[in-house]
């Protein structure tokens, strides 16, 4: 059994965790930076990087202290090495390199998306490869067939905005505040999901890709018309997202071949109506549906330490020259899809 210290700093969450390969979480801490970014209605990369510098050293000490573990007792230090906001990624990775060097322990450079992809296994020991994963976060919207450690087949990605990004932009234009996802979900619960006619981009198309930019623009136009209440706009937007996710995931299930479960992960997986719709879809296919608990869906270091533990035990450690990467696709064979701002 190995013990891994994990660091996460790829977006606006600074996080540290101690996790064993036996799925024990000895300690896990997440320090959000919402207050610093709220005035701007979105994450400001330079502010995030600076905040990681300020928060991380104490958070590492507090995590070790809470678990009663000395740095010398860990088997490896894992950190997110990308993809993400490059300044923040560098802060966490450099910190991990320093700790690894000073303690004489190996470094494990973890792909943040691999952290999300493997996170359901941390709390669900019965989950077996291969499973179909819908990864929905502020930076990504992908369908991946998780075939094994380090083996991911990307079946779909967004051709423009990530789904969490769409939630955040809609929250901003409806004046609901930041972070947007939970605010839209709250407002939507008091609205009518059928009130506002909105498009379902790419629904019915033969490739299971996603697109949310047009939906967001439609919400903006509906808002400007002055005809609708914010609650009805939020509910109708959320319903359109649910319909897009379900339609695209249904197509991917048909394409994926064998899969043991339908799994959703990433920050947007905290959304109740999205979880419910995916659970129903899995039921239609006779598949178990799994969603990690909300604290494991949003960015955290337990998933990085856990992915680090699996990689460490498989002998996949990295040198101190491991690079920080703004882009790092999980499936290097996946084609770039056409679209204005296609994400890796
Ligand atoms: O995974 P995550 O914490 O960070 C990234 O890697 O991006 O995801 C953050 C995203 C944000 O866009 C946030 O608005 C969204 O997840 N989110 C939600 C909910 N909670 C968080 N979106 C919809 N409904 C929610 N309840
Ligand atoms: Zn994430």
mmCIF file of C-alpha atoms and ligand atoms in Angstrom:
data_model
loop_
_atom_site.group_PDB
_atom_site.id
_atom_site.type_symbol
_atom_site.label_atom_id
_atom_site.label_comp_id
_atom_site.label_asym_id
_atom_site.label_seq_id
_atom_site.Cartn_x
_atom_site.Cartn_y
_atom_site.Cartn_z
ATOM 1 C CA UNK A 1 0.000 0.000 0.000
ATOM 2 C CA UNK A 2 1.463 3.361 -0.977
ATOM 3 C CA UNK A 3 0.765 6.824 0.389
ATOM 4 C CA UNK A 4 0.663 9.747 -2.039
ATOM 5 C CA UNK A 5 0.655 13.492 -1.445
ATOM 6 C CA UNK A 6 -1.334 15.199 -4.216
ATOM 7 C CA UNK A 7 -1.431 18.869 -5.268
ATOM 8 C CA UNK A 8 -3.982 20.554 -7.539
ATOM 9 C CA UNK A 9 -3.692 24.119 -8.873
ATOM 10 C CA UNK A 10 -4.848 24.086 -12.511
ATOM 11 C CA UNK A 11 -7.738 26.528 -12.161
ATOM 12 C CA UNK A 12 -9.090 28.506 -9.203
ATOM 13 C CA UNK A 13 -8.990 25.801 -6.543
ATOM 14 C CA UNK A 14 -5.840 25.278 -4.490
ATOM 15 C CA UNK A 15 -6.001 21.739 -3.115
ATOM 16 C CA UNK A 16 -3.845 19.240 -1.235
ATOM 17 C CA UNK A 17 -4.628 15.643 -0.252
ATOM 18 C CA UNK A 18 -3.064 12.519 1.199
ATOM 19 C CA UNK A 19 -4.516 9.334 -0.277
ATOM 20 C CA UNK A 20 -3.444 5.686 -0.181
ATOM 21 C CA UNK A 21 -3.582 3.188 -3.018
ATOM 22 C CA UNK A 22 -6.077 1.383 -0.770
ATOM 23 C CA UNK A 23 -8.583 4.260 -1.250
ATOM 24 C CA UNK A 24 -8.044 5.799 2.197
ATOM 25 C CA UNK A 25 -8.235 9.568 2.212
ATOM 26 C CA UNK A 26 -6.103 10.604 5.189
ATOM 27 C CA UNK A 27 -6.751 14.309 4.649
ATOM 28 C CA UNK A 28 -7.966 16.499 1.835
ATOM 29 C CA UNK A 29 -8.226 20.280 1.707
ATOM 30 C CA UNK A 30 -9.578 22.642 -0.920
ATOM 31 C CA UNK A 31 -9.153 26.411 -0.693
ATOM 32 C CA UNK A 32 -11.397 28.207 -3.193
ATOM 33 C CA UNK A 33 -10.607 31.660 -4.550
ATOM 34 C CA UNK A 34 -14.156 32.755 -5.405
ATOM 35 C CA UNK A 35 -13.900 36.062 -3.559
ATOM 36 C CA UNK A 36 -10.775 37.076 -5.515
ATOM 37 C CA UNK A 37 -12.393 36.377 -8.914
ATOM 38 C CA UNK A 38 -15.994 37.422 -8.171
ATOM 39 C CA UNK A 39 -15.515 41.117 -9.116
ATOM 40 C CA UNK A 40 -14.518 39.963 -12.629
ATOM 41 C CA UNK A 41 -17.313 37.390 -13.057
ATOM 42 C CA UNK A 42 -14.798 34.736 -14.069
ATOM 43 C CA UNK A 43 -11.391 33.293 -13.247
ATOM 44 C CA UNK A 44 -8.505 35.715 -13.889
ATOM 45 C CA UNK A 45 -5.400 33.570 -14.623
ATOM 46 C CA UNK A 46 -2.811 35.914 -13.045
ATOM 47 C CA UNK A 47 -4.873 36.351 -9.886
ATOM 48 C CA UNK A 48 -5.304 32.574 -9.668
ATOM 49 C CA UNK A 49 -1.566 31.895 -10.039
ATOM 50 C CA UNK A 50 -0.698 34.435 -7.366
ATOM 51 C CA UNK A 51 -3.318 33.046 -5.003
ATOM 52 C CA UNK A 52 -1.912 29.507 -5.431
ATOM 53 C CA UNK A 53 1.533 30.841 -4.444
ATOM 54 C CA UNK A 54 0.067 32.406 -1.326
ATOM 55 C CA UNK A 55 -2.174 29.517 -0.264
ATOM 56 C CA UNK A 56 -0.272 26.361 -1.181
ATOM 57 C CA UNK A 57 2.596 26.242 1.383
ATOM 58 C CA UNK A 58 0.280 26.532 4.403
ATOM 59 C CA UNK A 59 -2.260 24.155 2.885
ATOM 60 C CA UNK A 60 0.428 21.493 2.425
ATOM 61 C CA UNK A 61 1.531 21.876 6.059
ATOM 62 C CA UNK A 62 -2.053 21.784 7.331
ATOM 63 C CA UNK A 63 -2.854 18.664 5.331
ATOM 64 C CA UNK A 64 0.212 16.786 6.590
ATOM 65 C CA UNK A 65 -0.485 17.953 10.155
ATOM 66 C CA UNK A 66 -4.148 16.924 10.059
ATOM 67 C CA UNK A 67 -3.194 13.432 8.876
ATOM 68 C CA UNK A 68 -0.292 13.268 11.345
ATOM 69 C CA UNK A 69 2.042 12.361 8.492
ATOM 70 C CA UNK A 70 5.613 13.557 7.911
ATOM 71 C CA UNK A 71 6.648 14.351 4.346
ATOM 72 C CA UNK A 72 9.274 11.601 4.666
ATOM 73 C CA UNK A 73 6.505 9.016 5.103
ATOM 74 C CA UNK A 74 4.904 9.560 1.698
ATOM 75 C CA UNK A 75 5.894 7.293 -1.175
ATOM 76 C CA UNK A 76 5.527 9.880 -3.939
ATOM 77 C CA UNK A 77 4.427 13.445 -4.603
ATOM 78 C CA UNK A 78 1.815 13.865 -7.325
ATOM 79 C CA UNK A 79 0.744 17.140 -8.903
ATOM 80 C CA UNK A 80 -1.432 18.292 -11.761
ATOM 81 C CA UNK A 81 0.944 19.038 -14.651
ATOM 82 C CA UNK A 82 -1.828 20.183 -17.033
ATOM 83 C CA UNK A 83 -4.049 20.906 -18.800
ATOM 84 C CA UNK A 84 -5.095 24.168 -17.202
ATOM 85 C CA UNK A 85 -4.148 27.787 -16.619
ATOM 86 C CA UNK A 86 -0.414 27.577 -17.111
ATOM 87 C CA UNK A 87 0.631 29.932 -14.292
ATOM 88 C CA UNK A 88 -1.309 27.954 -11.719
ATOM 89 C CA UNK A 89 -0.164 24.594 -13.070
ATOM 90 C CA UNK A 90 3.452 25.763 -12.784
ATOM 91 C CA UNK A 91 2.975 26.811 -9.159
ATOM 92 C CA UNK A 92 1.685 23.388 -8.079
ATOM 93 C CA UNK A 93 4.121 21.412 -10.192
ATOM 94 C CA UNK A 94 7.152 23.381 -9.017
ATOM 95 C CA UNK A 95 6.015 22.975 -5.406
ATOM 96 C CA UNK A 96 5.690 19.212 -5.941
ATOM 97 C CA UNK A 97 9.156 19.054 -7.510
ATOM 98 C CA UNK A 98 10.623 20.899 -4.537
ATOM 99 C CA UNK A 99 8.978 18.527 -2.065
ATOM 100 C CA UNK A 100 9.966 15.456 -4.066
ATOM 101 C CA UNK A 101 13.567 16.640 -4.333
ATOM 102 C CA UNK A 102 13.892 17.579 -0.669
ATOM 103 C CA UNK A 103 12.298 14.340 0.577
ATOM 104 C CA UNK A 104 14.041 12.129 -1.982
ATOM 105 C CA UNK A 105 10.685 10.838 -3.297
ATOM 106 C CA UNK A 106 9.529 10.302 -6.864
ATOM 107 C CA UNK A 107 7.353 12.841 -8.658
ATOM 108 C CA UNK A 108 4.180 11.801 -10.464
ATOM 109 C CA UNK A 109 3.006 14.352 -13.058
ATOM 110 C CA UNK A 110 -0.759 13.845 -13.346
ATOM 111 C CA UNK A 111 -3.036 14.886 -16.179
ATOM 112 C CA UNK A 112 -5.901 16.784 -14.522
ATOM 113 C CA UNK A 113 -8.385 15.069 -16.859
ATOM 114 C CA UNK A 114 -7.041 11.672 -15.800
ATOM 115 C CA UNK A 115 -7.695 12.766 -12.215
ATOM 116 C CA UNK A 116 -11.353 13.460 -13.076
ATOM 117 C CA UNK A 117 -11.582 10.294 -15.207
ATOM 118 C CA UNK A 118 -10.357 7.969 -12.442
ATOM 119 C CA UNK A 119 -12.028 9.822 -9.546
ATOM 120 C CA UNK A 120 -15.170 7.636 -9.537
ATOM 121 C CA UNK A 121 -12.991 4.619 -8.667
ATOM 122 C CA UNK A 122 -11.770 6.269 -5.469
ATOM 123 C CA UNK A 123 -15.181 6.022 -3.804
ATOM 124 C CA UNK A 124 -16.590 3.112 -5.831
ATOM 125 C CA UNK A 125 -14.381 0.004 -5.545
ATOM 126 C CA UNK A 126 -16.769 -2.057 -7.700
ATOM 127 C CA UNK A 127 -16.304 0.171 -10.771
ATOM 128 C CA UNK A 128 -14.382 -1.757 -13.452
ATOM 129 C CA UNK A 129 -12.840 -0.807 -16.813
ATOM 130 C CA UNK A 130 -14.072 -0.064 -19.429
ATOM 131 C CA UNK A 131 -16.631 2.606 -18.518
ATOM 132 C CA UNK A 132 -18.135 5.482 -20.448
ATOM 133 C CA UNK A 133 -17.298 8.790 -18.817
ATOM 134 C CA UNK A 134 -19.028 12.101 -19.436
ATOM 135 C CA UNK A 135 -16.528 14.677 -18.220
ATOM 136 C CA UNK A 136 -18.235 18.017 -17.739
ATOM 137 C CA UNK A 137 -16.336 20.884 -16.135
ATOM 138 C CA UNK A 138 -15.521 24.549 -16.531
ATOM 139 C CA UNK A 139 -12.842 23.752 -19.089
ATOM 140 C CA UNK A 140 -14.066 20.533 -20.709
ATOM 141 C CA UNK A 141 -16.994 18.653 -22.124
ATOM 142 C CA UNK A 142 -15.922 15.220 -23.336
ATOM 143 C CA UNK A 143 -17.147 11.667 -23.636
ATOM 144 C CA UNK A 144 -14.335 9.222 -22.949
ATOM 145 C CA UNK A 145 -14.215 5.468 -22.934
ATOM 146 C CA UNK A 146 -11.970 4.758 -19.948
ATOM 147 C CA UNK A 147 -10.348 1.458 -20.974
ATOM 148 C CA UNK A 148 -7.642 1.305 -18.319
ATOM 149 C CA UNK A 149 -5.002 3.373 -16.550
ATOM 150 C CA UNK A 150 -3.566 5.687 -19.210
ATOM 151 C CA UNK A 151 -5.928 4.289 -21.877
ATOM 152 C CA UNK A 152 -8.654 6.731 -22.858
ATOM 153 C CA UNK A 153 -10.597 6.830 -26.108
ATOM 154 C CA UNK A 154 -12.183 10.199 -26.706
ATOM 155 C CA UNK A 155 -15.528 9.750 -28.420
ATOM 156 C CA UNK A 156 -16.644 13.375 -28.299
ATOM 157 C CA UNK A 157 -15.616 16.858 -27.313
ATOM 158 C CA UNK A 158 -17.036 20.373 -27.543
ATOM 159 C CA UNK A 159 -16.467 22.361 -30.692
ATOM 160 C CA UNK A 160 -16.717 25.657 -28.792
ATOM 161 C CA UNK A 161 -17.539 26.308 -25.120
ATOM 162 C CA UNK A 162 -17.249 23.811 -22.274
ATOM 163 C CA UNK A 163 -20.529 23.152 -20.524
ATOM 164 C CA UNK A 164 -19.463 24.708 -17.198
ATOM 165 C CA UNK A 165 -18.248 27.739 -19.123
ATOM 166 C CA UNK A 166 -21.763 28.033 -20.627
ATOM 167 C CA UNK A 167 -23.306 27.836 -17.133
ATOM 168 C CA UNK A 168 -20.907 30.531 -15.923
ATOM 169 C CA UNK A 169 -21.580 32.847 -18.888
ATOM 170 C CA UNK A 170 -25.356 32.410 -18.613
ATOM 171 C CA UNK A 171 -25.175 33.142 -14.876
ATOM 172 C CA UNK A 172 -23.243 36.305 -15.649
ATOM 173 C CA UNK A 173 -25.687 37.540 -18.300
ATOM 174 C CA UNK A 174 -28.654 36.768 -16.039
ATOM 175 C CA UNK A 175 -26.948 38.608 -13.182
ATOM 176 C CA UNK A 176 -26.945 35.497 -10.970
ATOM 177 C CA UNK A 177 -23.375 35.773 -9.714
ATOM 178 C CA UNK A 178 -20.236 33.634 -9.689
ATOM 179 C CA UNK A 179 -19.539 30.707 -9.738
ATOM 180 C CA UNK A 180 -22.364 30.311 -12.178
ATOM 181 C CA UNK A 181 -23.310 26.625 -12.174
ATOM 182 C CA UNK A 182 -24.816 26.405 -8.689
ATOM 183 C CA UNK A 183 -26.460 29.854 -9.147
ATOM 184 C CA UNK A 184 -28.153 28.788 -12.405
ATOM 185 C CA UNK A 185 -29.291 25.507 -10.824
ATOM 186 C CA UNK A 186 -30.810 27.411 -7.866
ATOM 187 C CA UNK A 187 -32.599 29.932 -10.094
ATOM 188 C CA UNK A 188 -33.779 27.143 -12.411
ATOM 189 C CA UNK A 189 -35.499 25.339 -9.559
ATOM 190 C CA UNK A 190 -37.940 28.290 -9.385
ATOM 191 C CA UNK A 191 -38.490 28.473 -13.163
ATOM 192 C CA UNK A 192 -40.336 26.679 -15.956
ATOM 193 C CA UNK A 193 -37.979 24.590 -18.161
ATOM 194 C CA UNK A 194 -40.453 24.807 -21.073
ATOM 195 C CA UNK A 195 -41.019 28.572 -20.900
ATOM 196 C CA UNK A 196 -38.359 29.843 -23.318
ATOM 197 C CA UNK A 197 -37.804 28.240 -26.741
ATOM 198 C CA UNK A 198 -34.040 27.611 -27.003
ATOM 199 C CA UNK A 199 -31.946 25.622 -29.504
ATOM 200 C CA UNK A 200 -30.369 22.208 -28.780
ATOM 201 C CA UNK A 201 -27.110 22.545 -30.776
ATOM 202 C CA UNK A 202 -25.941 19.364 -32.551
ATOM 203 C CA UNK A 203 -28.769 17.232 -31.162
ATOM 204 C CA UNK A 204 -29.456 14.497 -33.697
ATOM 205 C CA UNK A 205 -26.128 14.962 -35.501
ATOM 206 C CA UNK A 206 -24.204 11.823 -36.430
ATOM 207 C CA UNK A 207 -21.029 12.643 -34.483
ATOM 208 C CA UNK A 208 -21.471 12.814 -30.716
ATOM 209 C CA UNK A 209 -19.789 16.221 -30.309
ATOM 210 C CA UNK A 210 -21.092 19.137 -28.228
ATOM 211 C CA UNK A 211 -21.658 22.833 -28.862
ATOM 212 C CA UNK A 212 -22.891 25.410 -26.365
ATOM 213 C CA UNK A 213 -21.896 28.800 -27.800
ATOM 214 C CA UNK A 214 -25.112 29.164 -29.847
ATOM 215 C CA UNK A 215 -27.250 28.196 -26.867
ATOM 216 C CA UNK A 216 -25.581 30.833 -24.732
ATOM 217 C CA UNK A 217 -26.155 33.472 -27.452
ATOM 218 C CA UNK A 218 -29.828 32.429 -27.667
ATOM 219 C CA UNK A 219 -30.167 32.963 -23.911
ATOM 220 C CA UNK A 220 -28.596 36.405 -24.341
ATOM 221 C CA UNK A 221 -31.077 37.347 -27.093
ATOM 222 C CA UNK A 222 -34.022 36.039 -25.059
ATOM 223 C CA UNK A 223 -32.797 38.029 -22.073
ATOM 224 C CA UNK A 224 -32.505 41.199 -24.159
ATOM 225 C CA UNK A 225 -36.056 40.782 -25.458
ATOM 226 C CA UNK A 226 -37.203 41.476 -21.903
ATOM 227 C CA UNK A 227 -39.986 38.875 -22.248
ATOM 228 C CA UNK A 228 -38.793 36.306 -19.737
ATOM 229 C CA UNK A 229 -38.059 36.007 -16.049
ATOM 230 C CA UNK A 230 -34.482 35.096 -15.091
ATOM 231 C CA UNK A 231 -35.770 31.921 -13.386
ATOM 232 C CA UNK A 232 -37.530 30.756 -16.579
ATOM 233 C CA UNK A 233 -34.442 31.566 -18.668
ATOM 234 C CA UNK A 234 -32.233 29.620 -16.235
ATOM 235 C CA UNK A 235 -34.601 26.631 -16.184
ATOM 236 C CA UNK A 236 -34.992 26.593 -19.984
ATOM 237 C CA UNK A 237 -31.209 26.877 -20.462
ATOM 238 C CA UNK A 238 -30.544 24.059 -18.004
ATOM 239 C CA UNK A 239 -33.149 21.877 -19.742
ATOM 240 C CA UNK A 240 -31.520 22.532 -23.125
ATOM 241 C CA UNK A 241 -28.148 21.486 -21.649
ATOM 242 C CA UNK A 242 -29.704 18.325 -20.194
ATOM 243 C CA UNK A 243 -31.239 17.470 -23.588
ATOM 244 C CA UNK A 244 -27.893 18.005 -25.380
ATOM 245 C CA UNK A 245 -25.917 15.936 -22.859
ATOM 246 C CA UNK A 246 -28.435 13.068 -22.925
ATOM 247 C CA UNK A 247 -28.691 12.974 -26.734
ATOM 248 C CA UNK A 248 -24.929 13.027 -27.247
ATOM 249 C CA UNK A 249 -24.266 10.477 -24.486
ATOM 250 C CA UNK A 250 -26.921 8.158 -25.947
ATOM 251 C CA UNK A 251 -25.094 8.207 -29.281
ATOM 252 C CA UNK A 252 -21.737 7.583 -27.570
ATOM 253 C CA UNK A 253 -23.199 4.617 -25.654
ATOM 254 C CA UNK A 254 -24.230 3.116 -28.981
ATOM 255 C CA UNK A 255 -20.705 3.703 -30.333
ATOM 256 C CA UNK A 256 -18.645 2.727 -27.289
ATOM 257 C CA UNK A 257 -19.172 -1.003 -27.591
ATOM 258 C CA UNK A 258 -18.709 -2.726 -24.269
ATOM 259 C CA UNK A 259 -18.945 -0.589 -21.148
ATOM 260 C CA UNK A 260 -19.625 -1.544 -17.542
ATOM 261 C CA UNK A 261 -21.223 1.705 -16.389
ATOM 262 C CA UNK A 262 -22.134 5.250 -17.295
ATOM 263 C CA UNK A 263 -20.127 7.646 -15.161
ATOM 264 C CA UNK A 264 -20.254 11.420 -14.915
ATOM 265 C CA UNK A 265 -17.456 13.526 -13.395
ATOM 266 C CA UNK A 266 -16.230 17.126 -13.314
ATOM 267 C CA UNK A 267 -17.746 20.171 -11.635
ATOM 268 C CA UNK A 268 -20.977 20.208 -13.657
ATOM 269 C CA UNK A 269 -21.669 16.648 -12.451
ATOM 270 C CA UNK A 270 -22.761 18.297 -9.194
ATOM 271 C CA UNK A 271 -25.934 19.452 -11.034
ATOM 272 C CA UNK A 272 -29.030 17.585 -9.809
ATOM 273 C CA UNK A 273 -31.170 17.570 -12.982
ATOM 274 C CA UNK A 274 -28.138 16.532 -15.095
ATOM 275 C CA UNK A 275 -27.422 13.626 -12.742
ATOM 276 C CA UNK A 276 -31.082 12.565 -12.783
ATOM 277 C CA UNK A 277 -31.313 12.615 -16.591
ATOM 278 C CA UNK A 278 -28.096 10.598 -16.987
ATOM 279 C CA UNK A 279 -29.267 8.082 -14.384
ATOM 280 C CA UNK A 280 -32.446 7.572 -16.429
ATOM 281 C CA UNK A 281 -30.403 7.159 -19.624
ATOM 282 C CA UNK A 282 -28.160 4.552 -17.977
ATOM 283 C CA UNK A 283 -31.292 2.755 -16.775
ATOM 284 C CA UNK A 284 -32.610 2.624 -20.354
ATOM 285 C CA UNK A 285 -29.390 0.816 -21.315
ATOM 286 C CA UNK A 286 -29.425 -1.499 -18.291
ATOM 287 C CA UNK A 287 -26.171 0.060 -17.052
ATOM 288 C CA UNK A 288 -25.270 1.186 -13.546
ATOM 289 C CA UNK A 289 -24.967 4.976 -13.224
ATOM 290 C CA UNK A 290 -22.226 6.441 -11.085
ATOM 291 C CA UNK A 291 -21.452 9.989 -10.081
ATOM 292 C CA UNK A 292 -18.770 10.793 -7.510
ATOM 293 C CA UNK A 293 -19.940 12.758 -4.461
ATOM 294 C CA UNK A 294 -20.055 16.515 -5.268
ATOM 295 C CA UNK A 295 -16.802 17.307 -3.373
ATOM 296 C CA UNK A 296 -15.011 14.824 -5.644
ATOM 297 C CA UNK A 297 -16.703 16.215 -8.797
ATOM 298 C CA UNK A 298 -15.355 19.746 -8.473
ATOM 299 C CA UNK A 299 -11.602 20.289 -8.576
ATOM 300 C CA UNK A 300 -9.804 18.664 -5.661
ATOM 301 C CA UNK A 301 -6.459 17.037 -4.878
ATOM 302 C CA UNK A 302 -7.819 13.672 -3.712
ATOM 303 C CA UNK A 303 -8.416 12.743 -7.342
ATOM 304 C CA UNK A 304 -4.872 13.837 -8.234
ATOM 305 C CA UNK A 305 -3.353 11.842 -5.362
ATOM 306 C CA UNK A 306 -5.507 8.844 -6.348
ATOM 307 C CA UNK A 307 -4.468 8.983 -10.019
ATOM 308 C CA UNK A 308 -0.910 9.471 -8.714
ATOM 309 C CA UNK A 309 -1.235 6.352 -6.547
ATOM 310 C CA UNK A 310 -2.386 4.225 -9.493
ATOM 311 C CA UNK A 311 0.417 5.571 -11.683
ATOM 312 C CA UNK A 312 3.041 5.154 -8.944
ATOM 313 C CA UNK A 313 2.013 1.530 -8.364
ATOM 314 C CA UNK A 314 2.211 0.915 -12.120
ATOM 315 C CA UNK A 315 5.785 2.271 -12.110
ATOM 316 C CA UNK A 316 4.785 5.415 -14.010
ATOM 317 C CA UNK A 317 6.857 8.091 -12.265
ATOM 318 C CA UNK A 318 8.281 11.260 -13.812
ATOM 319 C CA UNK A 319 11.578 13.107 -13.799
ATOM 320 C CA UNK A 320 12.030 16.538 -12.230
ATOM 321 C CA UNK A 321 12.070 17.937 -15.766
ATOM 322 C CA UNK A 322 8.375 17.069 -16.265
ATOM 323 C CA UNK A 323 6.825 20.040 -18.108
ATOM 324 C CA UNK A 324 3.752 22.056 -17.149
ATOM 325 C CA UNK A 325 1.297 21.943 -20.053
ATOM 326 C CA UNK A 326 -1.564 24.301 -20.871
ATOM 327 C CA UNK A 327 -2.946 21.642 -23.242
ATOM 328 C CA UNK A 328 -2.611 17.916 -22.727
ATOM 329 C CA UNK A 329 -5.201 15.717 -24.432
ATOM 330 C CA UNK A 330 -5.959 12.421 -22.687
ATOM 331 C CA UNK A 331 -6.350 10.684 -26.015
ATOM 332 C CA UNK A 332 -3.491 11.857 -28.250
ATOM 333 C CA UNK A 333 -5.010 9.969 -31.186
ATOM 334 C CA UNK A 334 -8.233 11.973 -31.044
ATOM 335 C CA UNK A 335 -8.690 14.294 -33.995
ATOM 336 C CA UNK A 336 -8.986 18.022 -33.515
ATOM 337 C CA UNK A 337 -12.612 18.905 -34.170
ATOM 338 C CA UNK A 338 -13.575 21.921 -36.189
ATOM 339 C CA UNK A 339 -14.933 24.857 -34.247
ATOM 340 C CA UNK A 340 -13.870 28.282 -33.198
ATOM 341 C CA UNK A 341 -12.407 27.437 -29.821
ATOM 342 C CA UNK A 342 -12.087 23.647 -29.866
ATOM 343 C CA UNK A 343 -10.674 22.373 -26.600
ATOM 344 C CA UNK A 344 -8.075 19.597 -26.407
HETATM 345 O O1 LIG B 1 -14.275 20.566 -12.403
HETATM 346 P P1 LIG B 1 -14.376 21.980 -11.988
HETATM 347 O O2 LIG B 1 -14.392 22.289 -10.510
HETATM 348 O O3 LIG B 1 -13.229 22.836 -12.587
HETATM 349 C C1 LIG B 1 -12.727 22.649 -13.861
HETATM 350 O O4 LIG B 1 -11.861 21.763 -14.054
HETATM 351 O O5 LIG B 1 -13.236 23.379 -14.751
HETATM 352 O O6 LIG B 1 -15.688 22.585 -12.651
HETATM 353 C C2 LIG B 1 -16.102 23.900 -12.411
HETATM 354 C C3 LIG B 1 -17.344 24.171 -13.243
HETATM 355 C C4 LIG B 1 -17.773 25.637 -13.222
HETATM 356 O O7 LIG B 1 -18.023 26.065 -14.540
HETATM 357 C C5 LIG B 1 -19.055 25.613 -12.397
HETATM 358 O O8 LIG B 1 -19.978 26.639 -12.764
HETATM 359 C C6 LIG B 1 -19.600 24.243 -12.731
HETATM 360 O O9 LIG B 1 -18.460 23.408 -12.743
HETATM 361 N N1 LIG B 1 -20.558 23.776 -11.725
HETATM 362 C C7 LIG B 1 -21.857 23.539 -12.004
HETATM 363 C C8 LIG B 1 -22.455 23.178 -10.762
HETATM 364 N N2 LIG B 1 -21.489 23.217 -9.790
HETATM 365 C C9 LIG B 1 -20.335 23.573 -10.407
HETATM 366 N N3 LIG B 1 -22.547 23.590 -13.154
HETATM 367 C C10 LIG B 1 -23.874 23.307 -13.102
HETATM 368 N N4 LIG B 1 -24.518 22.981 -11.955
HETATM 369 C C11 LIG B 1 -23.861 22.912 -10.766
HETATM 370 N N5 LIG B 1 -24.510 22.594 -9.652
HETATM 371 ZN ZN1 LIG B 2 -11.428 20.022 -13.277
#
